[in-house]
CSV table of N, CA and C in Angstrom, one decimal:
chain,number,residue,atom,x,y,z
A,155,VAL,N,1.1,-1.0,-0.2
A,155,VAL,CA,-0.4,0.0,0.5
A,155,VAL,C,1.1,1.0,0.3
A,156,PHE,N,2.2,1.2,0.6
A,156,PHE,CA,2.9,2.5,0.8
A,156,PHE,C,3.5,2.6,-0.4
A,157,LEU,N,4.0,1.4,-1.2
A,157,LEU,CA,5.0,1.9,-2.5
A,157,LEU,C,3.9,2.0,-3.4
A,158,LEU,N,2.5,2.1,-3.4
A,158,LEU,CA,1.4,2.6,-4.4
A,158,LEU,C,0.8,3.7,-4.4
A,159,LEU,N,0.8,4.5,-3.1
A,159,LEU,CA,0.7,5.8,-2.4
A,159,LEU,C,2.2,6.5,-3.0
A,160,LEU,N,3.0,6.2,-2.7
A,160,LEU,CA,4.0,6.9,-2.7
A,160,LEU,C,4.7,6.8,-4.3
A,161,SER,N,4.5,6.2,-4.9
A,161,SER,CA,5.1,5.9,-6.6
A,161,SER,C,4.7,6.8,-7.3
A,162,PRO,N,3.9,7.8,-7.4
A,162,PRO,CA,4.4,9.3,-7.9
A,162,PRO,C,5.4,9.9,-7.2
A,163,LEU,N,5.4,10.0,-5.8
A,163,LEU,CA,6.7,10.8,-5.6
A,163,LEU,C,7.9,10.0,-5.9
A,164,MET,N,8.4,8.9,-5.8
A,164,MET,CA,9.2,8.6,-6.4
A,164,MET,C,9.2,8.4,-7.7
A,165,LEU,N,8.6,8.4,-8.8
A,165,LEU,CA,9.1,8.6,-10.0
A,165,LEU,C,9.1,9.9,-10.2
A,166,VAL,N,8.9,10.7,-9.3
A,166,VAL,CA,9.5,12.1,-9.7
A,166,VAL,C,11.2,12.4,-9.1
A,167,ILE,N,10.9,11.9,-7.7
A,167,ILE,CA,12.4,11.8,-7.3
A,167,ILE,C,13.3,10.9,-8.3
A,168,ALA,N,13.2,9.9,-8.6
A,168,ALA,CA,13.9,9.4,-10.1
A,168,ALA,C,14.1,10.3,-11.2
A,169,ALA,N,13.3,10.9,-11.5
A,169,ALA,CA,13.6,12.1,-12.7
A,169,ALA,C,14.5,13.4,-12.4
A,170,LEU,N,14.1,13.8,-11.0
A,170,LEU,CA,15.1,14.9,-11.0
A,170,LEU,C,16.4,14.1,-10.7
A,171,ILE,N,16.6,13.0,-9.9
A,171,ILE,CA,18.2,12.7,-10.0
A,171,ILE,C,18.7,12.2,-11.3
A,172,ARG,N,17.9,12.2,-12.1
A,172,ARG,CA,18.5,11.4,-13.8
A,172,ARG,C,18.7,13.4,-14.5
A,173,LEU,N,18.1,14.0,-14.3
A,173,LEU,CA,17.7,15.7,-15.0
A,173,LEU,C,19.6,16.4,-14.1
A,174,THR,N,19.8,15.8,-13.0
A,174,THR,CA,20.0,17.1,-12.2
A,174,THR,C,22.1,16.2,-12.1
A,175,SER,N,22.0,15.2,-12.6
A,175,SER,CA,23.0,14.6,-12.4
A,175,SER,C,23.6,13.4,-13.2
A,176,PRO,N,24.7,13.3,-13.6
A,176,PRO,CA,24.7,12.3,-14.4
A,176,PRO,C,25.0,11.2,-13.7
A,177,GLY,N,24.9,9.3,-13.8
A,177,GLY,CA,24.9,8.1,-13.4
A,177,GLY,C,23.5,7.5,-13.0
A,178,THR,N,23.5,6.3,-12.0
A,178,THR,CA,22.7,5.7,-11.7
A,178,THR,C,21.4,6.4,-10.6
A,179,VAL,N,20.5,6.4,-10.9
A,179,VAL,CA,19.0,7.2,-10.1
A,179,VAL,C,19.4,6.4,-8.4
A,180,MET,N,19.5,4.6,-8.8
A,180,MET,CA,19.6,4.1,-7.7
A,180,MET,C,21.2,3.6,-7.0
A,181,PHE,N,21.2,3.8,-5.6
A,181,PHE,CA,22.2,3.3,-4.9
A,181,PHE,C,22.5,2.0,-4.5
A,182,ARG,N,23.0,0.8,-4.8
A,182,ARG,CA,22.8,-0.5,-4.4
A,182,ARG,C,23.9,-0.8,-3.6
A,183,GLN,N,23.9,-1.1,-2.0
A,183,GLN,CA,24.8,-1.5,-1.5
A,183,GLN,C,24.8,-3.0,-0.4
A,184,PRO,N,25.4,-3.9,-0.2
A,184,PRO,CA,25.3,-5.4,0.6
A,184,PRO,C,25.5,-4.4,1.7
A,185,ARG,N,24.5,-5.3,2.2
A,185,ARG,CA,24.4,-5.2,4.0
A,185,ARG,C,24.2,-6.3,4.3
A,186,LEU,N,24.3,-6.6,5.7
A,186,LEU,CA,23.7,-7.4,6.6
A,186,LEU,C,22.1,-7.8,7.1
A,187,GLY,N,21.6,-8.6,7.2
A,187,GLY,CA,20.4,-8.6,7.8
A,187,GLY,C,20.3,-9.3,9.1
A,188,PHE,N,19.4,-10.1,8.7
A,188,PHE,CA,18.7,-10.8,10.2
A,188,PHE,C,19.5,-12.5,9.9
A,189,ASN,N,19.8,-12.9,11.2
A,189,ASN,CA,21.3,-14.0,11.2
A,189,ASN,C,21.8,-13.6,10.1
A,190,ASN,N,22.6,-12.0,9.9
A,190,ASN,CA,23.8,-12.1,8.9
A,190,ASN,C,23.5,-12.1,7.7
A,191,ASN,N,22.2,-13.1,7.5
A,191,ASN,CA,22.1,-13.0,5.9
A,191,ASN,C,22.6,-11.6,4.8
A,192,ALA,N,23.4,-11.3,4.3
A,192,ALA,CA,23.7,-10.4,3.0
A,192,ALA,C,22.1,-10.3,2.4
A,193,PHE,N,21.8,-8.9,2.2
A,193,PHE,CA,21.2,-8.6,0.8
A,193,PHE,C,21.5,-7.4,0.6
A,194,THR,N,20.4,-6.9,-0.4
A,194,THR,CA,20.9,-5.6,-1.3
A,194,THR,C,20.2,-4.7,-1.1
A,195,LEU,N,20.7,-3.5,-0.2
A,195,LEU,CA,20.1,-2.4,0.2
A,195,LEU,C,19.6,-1.1,-1.1
A,196,TYR,N,18.6,-1.0,-1.1
A,196,TYR,CA,18.4,0.0,-2.7
A,196,TYR,C,18.3,1.4,-1.8
A,197,LYS,N,18.4,2.2,-2.3
A,197,LYS,CA,18.3,4.0,-1.9
A,197,LYS,C,18.1,5.0,-3.2
A,198,PHE,N,17.8,6.1,-3.1
A,198,PHE,CA,17.8,6.8,-3.7
A,198,PHE,C,19.8,7.4,-3.6
A,199,ARG,N,19.9,7.5,-5.8
A,199,ARG,CA,21.5,8.0,-4.7
A,199,ARG,C,21.3,9.6,-4.3
A,200,THR,N,22.6,9.6,-3.8
A,200,THR,CA,21.9,11.1,-3.1
A,200,THR,C,23.5,11.8,-2.8
A,201,MET,N,24.8,11.2,-3.8
A,201,MET,CA,26.5,11.8,-4.0
A,201,MET,C,26.3,11.7,-5.5
A,202,ARG,N,27.1,12.1,-5.9
A,202,ARG,CA,28.2,11.9,-7.1
A,202,ARG,C,28.3,10.7,-7.7
A,203,ASP,N,28.0,10.4,-8.7
A,203,ASP,CA,27.9,8.7,-9.1
A,203,ASP,C,29.5,8.0,-8.5
A,204,ASP,N,30.6,8.3,-9.3
A,204,ASP,CA,32.2,8.0,-8.8
A,204,ASP,C,31.9,7.9,-7.5
A,205,VAL,N,31.0,8.5,-6.1
A,205,VAL,CA,31.2,8.4,-4.9
A,205,VAL,C,30.7,7.4,-4.4
A,206,SER,N,29.5,6.9,-5.0
A,206,SER,CA,28.0,6.0,-5.1
A,206,SER,C,28.3,5.2,-5.2
A,207,ARG,N,29.2,4.7,-6.6
A,207,ARG,CA,30.2,3.3,-7.2
A,207,ARG,C,31.4,2.8,-6.2
A,208,ALA,N,31.6,3.7,-6.0
A,208,ALA,CA,32.8,3.6,-4.8
A,208,ALA,C,32.5,2.6,-3.1
A,209,ASP,N,31.2,3.6,-2.9
A,209,ASP,CA,31.0,3.5,-1.7
A,209,ASP,C,30.8,2.3,-1.5
A,210,ALA,N,29.7,2.0,-3.1
A,210,ALA,CA,28.4,0.7,-3.0
A,210,ALA,C,29.9,-1.0,-3.1
A,211,ALA,N,30.6,-1.0,-3.1
A,211,ALA,CA,31.6,-1.9,-3.4
A,211,ALA,C,31.6,-2.5,-2.1
A,212,VAL,N,32.0,-4.0,-2.4
A,212,VAL,CA,31.7,-4.8,-0.9
A,212,VAL,C,33.0,-4.7,-0.2
A,213,ASP,N,34.1,-4.4,-0.3
A,213,ASP,CA,35.4,-4.1,0.2
A,213,ASP,C,35.4,-2.8,1.2
A,214,ALA,N,35.0,-1.8,0.0
A,214,ALA,CA,35.2,-0.8,0.0
A,214,ALA,C,35.4,-0.1,2.0
A,215,ASN,N,36.1,0.4,2.2
A,215,ASN,CA,35.6,0.9,3.7
A,215,ASN,C,35.4,2.4,3.5
A,216,PRO,N,33.9,2.6,3.5
A,216,PRO,CA,33.2,3.7,2.9
A,216,PRO,C,33.5,5.0,3.9
A,217,VAL,N,33.6,6.2,3.5
A,217,VAL,CA,33.7,7.5,4.5
A,217,VAL,C,32.2,7.4,5.1
A,218,GLN,N,31.8,7.7,5.9
A,218,GLN,CA,30.8,7.9,6.3
A,218,GLN,C,30.5,9.1,5.7
A,219,ALA,N,28.8,9.5,5.6
A,219,ALA,CA,28.5,10.2,4.8
A,219,ALA,C,28.2,11.6,5.8
A,220,ARG,N,28.6,13.3,5.8
A,220,ARG,CA,28.3,14.1,7.2
A,220,ARG,C,27.4,15.3,6.9
A,221,ARG,N,27.1,15.6,7.7
A,221,ARG,CA,26.1,16.8,7.3
A,221,ARG,C,27.3,18.2,6.4
A,222,ASP,N,26.0,17.9,5.2
A,222,ASP,CA,27.0,19.7,4.5
A,222,ASP,C,28.1,18.9,3.6
A,223,ASP,N,28.0,17.5,3.3
A,223,ASP,CA,29.2,16.5,2.8
A,223,ASP,C,29.5,17.3,1.4
A,224,PRO,N,30.8,17.7,0.9
A,224,PRO,CA,30.6,18.1,-0.3
A,224,PRO,C,30.5,17.0,-1.4
A,225,ARG,N,31.0,15.9,-1.3
A,225,ARG,CA,30.1,15.2,-2.1
A,225,ARG,C,28.6,14.9,-2.8
A,226,THR,N,27.7,15.4,-1.7
A,226,THR,CA,26.3,15.3,-1.9
A,226,THR,C,25.6,16.3,-3.3
A,227,THR,N,24.6,15.6,-4.0
A,227,THR,CA,24.3,16.3,-4.7
A,227,THR,C,23.4,17.8,-4.5
A,228,VAL,N,23.0,18.4,-5.2
A,228,VAL,CA,22.0,19.3,-4.5
A,228,VAL,C,19.9,18.4,-4.0
A,229,ILE,N,20.3,17.6,-5.1
A,229,ILE,CA,18.8,16.7,-4.8
A,229,ILE,C,19.0,16.2,-3.8
A,230,GLY,N,20.2,15.6,-4.0
A,230,GLY,CA,20.5,14.5,-2.8
A,230,GLY,C,20.6,14.9,-1.9
A,231,ALA,N,20.8,16.2,-1.1
A,231,ALA,CA,21.1,17.2,-0.3
A,231,ALA,C,19.3,16.7,0.2
A,232,ALA,N,18.9,17.7,0.2
A,232,ALA,CA,17.3,17.8,-0.1
A,232,ALA,C,16.6,15.9,0.6
A,233,LEU,N,16.9,15.0,-0.6
A,233,LEU,CA,16.5,14.1,-0.1
A,233,LEU,C,17.2,13.2,1.4
A,234,ARG,N,18.1,13.8,1.5
A,234,ARG,CA,18.9,13.5,2.7
A,234,ARG,C,18.2,14.2,3.9
A,235,ARG,N,17.6,15.6,3.8
A,235,ARG,CA,17.1,16.3,4.8
A,235,ARG,C,15.7,15.4,5.4
A,236,THR,N,15.1,14.8,4.4
A,236,THR,CA,14.0,14.6,4.5
A,236,THR,C,13.3,12.8,4.8
A,237,SER,N,14.8,12.1,4.4
A,237,SER,CA,15.0,10.8,4.4
A,237,SER,C,13.8,10.1,3.2
A,238,LEU,N,13.7,11.3,2.5
A,238,LEU,CA,13.1,10.8,1.4
A,238,LEU,C,13.5,9.4,0.2
A,239,ASP,N,15.2,9.5,0.5
A,239,ASP,CA,16.3,8.8,-0.2
A,239,ASP,C,16.2,6.9,0.4
A,240,GLU,N,15.8,7.6,1.7
A,240,GLU,CA,14.9,5.9,2.0
A,240,GLU,C,14.2,4.9,1.2
A,241,LEU,N,13.3,6.1,0.6
A,241,LEU,CA,11.5,5.2,0.1
A,241,LEU,C,12.1,3.5,-0.5
A,242,PRO,N,13.0,3.7,-1.4
A,242,PRO,CA,13.0,2.5,-2.1
A,242,PRO,C,13.2,1.0,-1.6
A,243,GLN,N,13.8,1.8,-0.4
A,243,GLN,CA,13.4,0.6,1.1
A,243,GLN,C,12.9,-0.3,0.9
A,244,LEU,N,11.5,0.2,0.6
A,244,LEU,CA,10.0,-0.7,0.8
A,244,LEU,C,10.4,-1.2,-0.2
A,245,PHE,N,11.0,-1.4,-1.5
A,245,PHE,CA,11.4,-2.9,-2.3
A,245,PHE,C,11.9,-3.9,-1.1
A,246,ASN,N,13.0,-3.6,-0.7
A,246,ASN,CA,13.2,-4.6,0.6
A,246,ASN,C,12.5,-5.1,1.5
A,247,VAL,N,11.4,-4.1,2.0
A,247,VAL,CA,10.5,-4.4,3.0
A,247,VAL,C,9.9,-5.9,2.1
A,248,ILE,N,9.3,-5.2,0.4
A,248,ILE,CA,8.4,-6.5,-0.1
A,248,ILE,C,8.9,-7.7,-0.1
A,249,ARG,N,10.6,-7.1,-0.1
A,249,ARG,CA,11.3,-8.9,-1.1
A,249,ARG,C,11.5,-9.6,0.5
A,250,GLY,N,11.1,-9.4,1.5
A,250,GLY,CA,11.4,-9.9,3.3
A,250,GLY,C,12.1,-9.8,4.0
A,251,GLU,N,13.3,-8.7,3.0
A,251,GLU,CA,15.2,-8.5,4.0
A,251,GLU,C,15.0,-7.6,4.8
A,252,MET,N,14.0,-6.9,4.9
A,252,MET,CA,14.2,-5.5,5.8
A,252,MET,C,12.4,-5.6,6.0
A,253,SER,N,12.5,-4.9,7.1
A,253,SER,CA,11.1,-4.5,7.2
A,253,SER,C,11.0,-2.7,8.3
A,254,LEU,N,9.4,-2.6,8.2
A,254,LEU,CA,9.1,-1.4,8.3
A,254,LEU,C,9.9,-0.4,9.3
A,255,VAL,N,10.1,-1.1,10.9
A,255,VAL,CA,11.0,-1.0,11.9
A,255,VAL,C,11.5,-2.0,12.5
A,256,GLY,N,13.1,-1.5,12.7
A,256,GLY,CA,13.8,-2.5,13.1
A,256,GLY,C,15.2,-1.7,13.0
A,257,PRO,N,16.3,-2.1,13.4
A,257,PRO,CA,18.0,-1.6,13.9
A,257,PRO,C,18.1,-1.1,12.3
A,258,ARG,N,18.9,-0.1,12.4
A,258,ARG,CA,19.0,0.7,10.5
A,258,ARG,C,20.4,-0.6,10.6
A,259,PRO,N,20.8,-1.2,8.5
A,259,PRO,CA,21.8,-1.9,8.4
A,259,PRO,C,22.8,-0.8,8.4
A,260,HIS,N,24.0,-1.4,8.6
A,260,HIS,CA,25.1,-0.3,8.2
A,260,HIS,C,26.0,-0.7,7.1
A,261,ALA,N,26.9,-0.2,6.7
A,261,ALA,CA,27.7,-1.4,5.6
A,261,ALA,C,28.5,-2.2,6.2
A,262,LEU,N,29.2,-3.1,5.2
A,262,LEU,CA,29.9,-3.5,5.9
A,262,LEU,C,31.2,-3.4,6.2
A,263,ALA,N,31.7,-2.9,5.7
A,263,ALA,CA,33.0,-2.4,6.7
A,263,ALA,C,32.7,-1.8,7.8
A,264,HIS,N,31.5,-0.6,8.1
A,264,HIS,CA,31.1,-0.7,9.5
A,264,HIS,C,30.8,-1.5,10.4
A,265,ASN,N,30.3,-2.8,9.3
A,265,ASN,CA,30.0,-3.8,10.9
A,265,ASN,C,31.3,-4.5,11.2
A,266,ARG,N,32.3,-4.6,10.3
A,266,ARG,CA,33.6,-5.5,11.4
A,266,ARG,C,34.2,-4.2,11.9
A,267,GLU,N,34.2,-3.3,11.1
A,267,GLU,CA,34.9,-2.0,12.6
A,267,GLU,C,34.0,-2.6,14.0
A,268,TYR,N,33.1,-2.4,14.2
A,268,TYR,CA,32.3,-1.9,15.1
A,268,TYR,C,32.1,-3.2,16.2
A,269,ALA,N,32.2,-4.4,15.3
A,269,ALA,CA,31.5,-5.5,15.9
A,269,ALA,C,33.2,-6.0,16.9
A,270,ARG,N,33.9,-5.3,16.7
A,270,ARG,CA,35.3,-5.4,17.2
A,270,ARG,C,35.4,-5.0,18.1
A,271,MET,N,34.9,-3.7,18.0
A,271,MET,CA,34.6,-2.9,19.5
A,271,MET,C,34.0,-2.7,19.7
A,272,LEU,N,32.7,-3.2,19.6
A,272,LEU,CA,31.8,-2.7,20.7
A,272,LEU,C,30.9,-4.3,21.0
A,273,ASP,N,30.9,-4.5,22.7
A,273,ASP,CA,30.3,-5.9,22.7
A,273,ASP,C,28.6,-5.8,21.8
A,274,GLY,N,28.4,-7.0,22.0
A,274,GLY,CA,26.6,-6.8,21.8
A,274,GLY,C,26.2,-6.3,20.4
A,275,TYR,N,27.6,-6.1,19.2
A,275,TYR,CA,27.0,-5.2,18.5
A,275,TYR,C,26.4,-6.1,17.4
A,276,LEU,N,26.5,-7.5,17.1
A,276,LEU,CA,26.1,-7.9,15.7
A,276,LEU,C,24.8,-8.3,16.8
A,277,GLY,N,24.3,-8.6,17.8
A,277,GLY,CA,23.0,-8.7,18.4
A,277,GLY,C,21.9,-8.2,18.4
A,278,ARG,N,22.5,-7.1,16.7
A,278,ARG,CA,21.7,-5.9,16.4
A,278,ARG,C,20.6,-6.9,15.6
A,279,HIS,N,21.4,-8.1,14.9
A,279,HIS,CA,21.1,-9.3,13.7
A,279,HIS,C,20.3,-10.0,13.9
A,280,ARG,N,19.7,-9.8,15.1
A,280,ARG,CA,18.7,-10.6,16.0
A,280,ARG,C,17.5,-11.2,14.6
A,281,VAL,N,17.0,-9.6,14.5
A,281,VAL,CA,15.8,-9.3,13.7
A,281,VAL,C,16.1,-8.4,12.4
A,282,LYS,N,15.1,-8.4,11.8
A,282,LYS,CA,15.0,-7.7,10.5
A,282,LYS,C,15.6,-6.4,10.8
A,283,PRO,N,16.4,-6.3,10.2
A,283,PRO,CA,16.7,-4.6,9.9
A,283,PRO,C,15.6,-3.5,9.7
A,284,GLY,N,15.5,-2.3,9.6
A,284,GLY,CA,14.8,-1.4,9.2
A,284,GLY,C,14.4,-0.3,8.7
A,285,ILE,N,13.8,0.4,8.3
A,285,ILE,CA,14.1,1.4,7.0
A,285,ILE,C,14.2,2.6,8.8
A,286,THR,N,13.5,2.2,9.6
A,286,THR,CA,13.3,3.8,10.1
A,286,THR,C,13.4,2.9,11.7
A,287,GLY,N,14.3,3.5,13.0
A,287,GLY,CA,14.4,2.1,14.7
A,287,GLY,C,13.8,3.3,15.1
A,288,TRP,N,13.7,2.8,16.6
A,288,TRP,CA,14.6,3.5,17.9
A,288,TRP,C,15.2,4.5,18.1
A,289,ALA,N,16.2,4.5,17.4
A,289,ALA,CA,17.6,4.9,17.4
A,289,ALA,C,17.4,5.9,16.7
A,290,GLN,N,17.0,5.6,15.7
A,290,GLN,CA,17.1,7.3,14.3
A,290,GLN,C,15.7,8.0,15.1
A,291,VAL,N,14.4,7.4,15.9
A,291,VAL,CA,13.7,8.7,16.7
A,291,VAL,C,14.1,9.3,17.2
A,292,CYS,N,15.3,8.9,18.6
A,292,CYS,CA,15.3,8.8,20.0
A,292,CYS,C,16.6,9.7,19.5
A,293,GLY,N,16.8,10.1,17.9
A,293,GLY,CA,18.2,10.9,18.1
A,293,GLY,C,19.8,10.6,17.2
A,294,PHE,N,19.2,9.3,17.4
A,294,PHE,CA,20.9,8.7,16.8
A,294,PHE,C,20.9,7.9,15.3
A,295,ARG,N,20.9,8.9,14.5
A,295,ARG,CA,20.6,9.0,13.4
A,295,ARG,C,22.0,9.2,12.3
A,296,GLY,N,22.6,8.9,11.3
A,296,GLY,CA,23.4,10.1,10.6
A,296,GLY,C,24.5,9.6,11.0
A,297,GLU,N,25.7,10.6,10.7
A,297,GLU,CA,26.9,9.9,11.0
A,297,GLU,C,27.3,9.5,12.3
A,298,THR,N,28.5,8.6,12.5
A,298,THR,CA,28.4,8.6,14.5
A,298,THR,C,29.9,8.3,13.4
A,299,ASP,N,30.5,9.3,14.6
A,299,ASP,CA,31.8,10.0,14.2
A,299,ASP,C,32.4,9.7,16.1
A,300,SER,N,31.8,9.2,16.0
A,300,SER,CA,32.8,8.7,17.4
A,300,SER,C,32.0,7.5,18.1
A,301,LEU,N,33.0,6.7,18.9
A,301,LEU,CA,32.5,5.3,19.2
A,301,LEU,C,31.4,5.1,20.2
A,302,GLU,N,30.9,7.2,20.8
A,302,GLU,CA,30.2,6.5,21.9
A,302,GLU,C,28.6,6.8,20.9
A,303,LYS,N,28.7,7.7,19.3
A,303,LYS,CA,27.6,7.3,19.6
A,303,LYS,C,27.5,6.1,18.8
A,304,MET,N,28.5,5.4,18.2
A,304,MET,CA,27.7,4.2,17.6
A,304,MET,C,27.3,3.4,18.6
A,305,ARG,N,27.6,3.8,20.3
A,305,ARG,CA,27.4,2.7,21.3
A,305,ARG,C,25.9,3.0,22.1
A,306,ALA,N,25.5,4.3,21.8
A,306,ALA,CA,24.4,4.9,21.9
A,306,ALA,C,23.3,4.3,21.2
A,307,ARG,N,24.1,4.2,19.9
A,307,ARG,CA,22.5,3.8,18.4
A,307,ARG,C,22.6,2.0,19.1
A,308,VAL,N,23.5,1.3,19.0
A,308,VAL,CA,23.8,0.0,19.3
A,308,VAL,C,22.5,-0.4,20.6
A,309,GLU,N,22.8,0.8,22.0
A,309,GLU,CA,22.3,0.4,23.0
A,309,GLU,C,20.8,0.2,22.7
A,310,HIS,N,20.4,1.6,22.0
A,310,HIS,CA,18.8,2.2,21.6
A,310,HIS,C,18.1,0.9,20.8
A,311,ASP,N,19.5,0.0,19.6
A,311,ASP,CA,19.0,-1.1,18.8
A,311,ASP,C,18.9,-2.4,19.5
A,312,LEU,N,19.3,-2.6,20.8
A,312,LEU,CA,19.4,-3.6,21.5
A,312,LEU,C,17.9,-3.7,22.7
A,313,TYR,N,18.1,-2.5,22.8
A,313,TYR,CA,16.3,-2.4,23.5
A,313,TYR,C,15.2,-2.4,23.1
A,314,TYR,N,15.6,-1.9,21.6
A,314,TYR,CA,13.9,-2.3,20.4
A,314,TYR,C,14.1,-3.6,20.9
A,315,ILE,N,14.9,-4.4,21.1
A,315,ILE,CA,14.8,-6.0,20.1
A,315,ILE,C,14.6,-6.8,21.2
A,316,GLU,N,14.6,-6.3,23.0
A,316,GLU,CA,14.1,-6.8,24.1
A,316,GLU,C,13.1,-6.3,24.4
A,317,HIS,N,12.2,-5.2,24.3
A,317,HIS,CA,11.1,-4.5,24.0
A,317,HIS,C,10.1,-4.6,22.9
A,318,TRP,N,10.4,-5.6,21.7
A,318,TRP,CA,9.2,-5.6,20.8
A,318,TRP,C,8.0,-5.8,20.8
A,319,SER,N,7.7,-4.9,20.4
A,319,SER,CA,5.9,-5.4,20.4
A,319,SER,C,5.0,-4.7,19.4
A,320,LEU,N,4.0,-4.8,18.8
A,320,LEU,CA,3.5,-4.3,17.7
A,320,LEU,C,3.1,-2.9,17.9
A,321,TRP,N,2.3,-2.3,19.5
A,321,TRP,CA,2.6,-1.2,19.9
A,321,TRP,C,3.6,-0.7,20.1
A,322,PHE,N,5.1,-0.8,19.9
A,322,PHE,CA,6.3,-0.8,20.0
A,322,PHE,C,6.8,0.1,18.9
A,323,ASP,N,6.2,-0.7,17.6
A,323,ASP,CA,6.7,-0.1,16.1
A,323,ASP,C,6.0,0.8,15.7
A,324,PHE,N,4.4,0.8,15.9
A,324,PHE,CA,4.1,1.7,15.6
A,324,PHE,C,4.2,3.2,16.6
A,325,ARG,N,4.4,3.0,17.3
A,325,ARG,CA,4.9,4.7,18.6
A,325,ARG,C,6.3,4.7,17.7
A,326,ILE,N,7.2,3.7,17.2
A,326,ILE,CA,8.1,4.7,16.5
A,326,ILE,C,8.1,5.0,15.0
A,327,LEU,N,6.5,4.2,14.2
A,327,LEU,CA,6.4,4.9,13.3
A,327,LEU,C,5.8,6.3,13.2
A,328,VAL,N,5.0,6.5,14.6
A,328,VAL,CA,4.4,7.8,14.7
A,328,VAL,C,5.6,8.2,14.8
A,329,MET,N,6.4,8.2,15.4
A,329,MET,CA,7.5,9.4,16.2
A,329,MET,C,8.2,10.0,14.7
């Protein structure tokens, strides 16, 4: 239902990306989901195409996007501000790889890095990843430029997993 309702908006966004910067419309990147199963995450491309292709490589160690990132396109900045770049993840939901709510999936390089540094990090993979999650609505979204920020995100993700309910999901979606 969400996909049908949002498809006109998604077509407009795709056209704007295509008309304003060379390259693909979609950004695809391998991520780990439930039980560490790999899947391809879809997003609208928000950065220059050469940067997107390099960051999408499985073994790349992508530099996290940050606020006012010079690699971001004009349309991409607006998409990131409004989180509209995440809409193609509805296809991941339909395919059963993601849920509407759950821990946000991280790039493979970041998974490897933080799994070594944070106890319990891989516990985030006990459920399907989500388009949004408890950590995001509590302010832990975007760049994690310190170990403490990632620790807080993981703590919120684990709290969500341990306290899951349909009501909790609904509350997160409303937030």
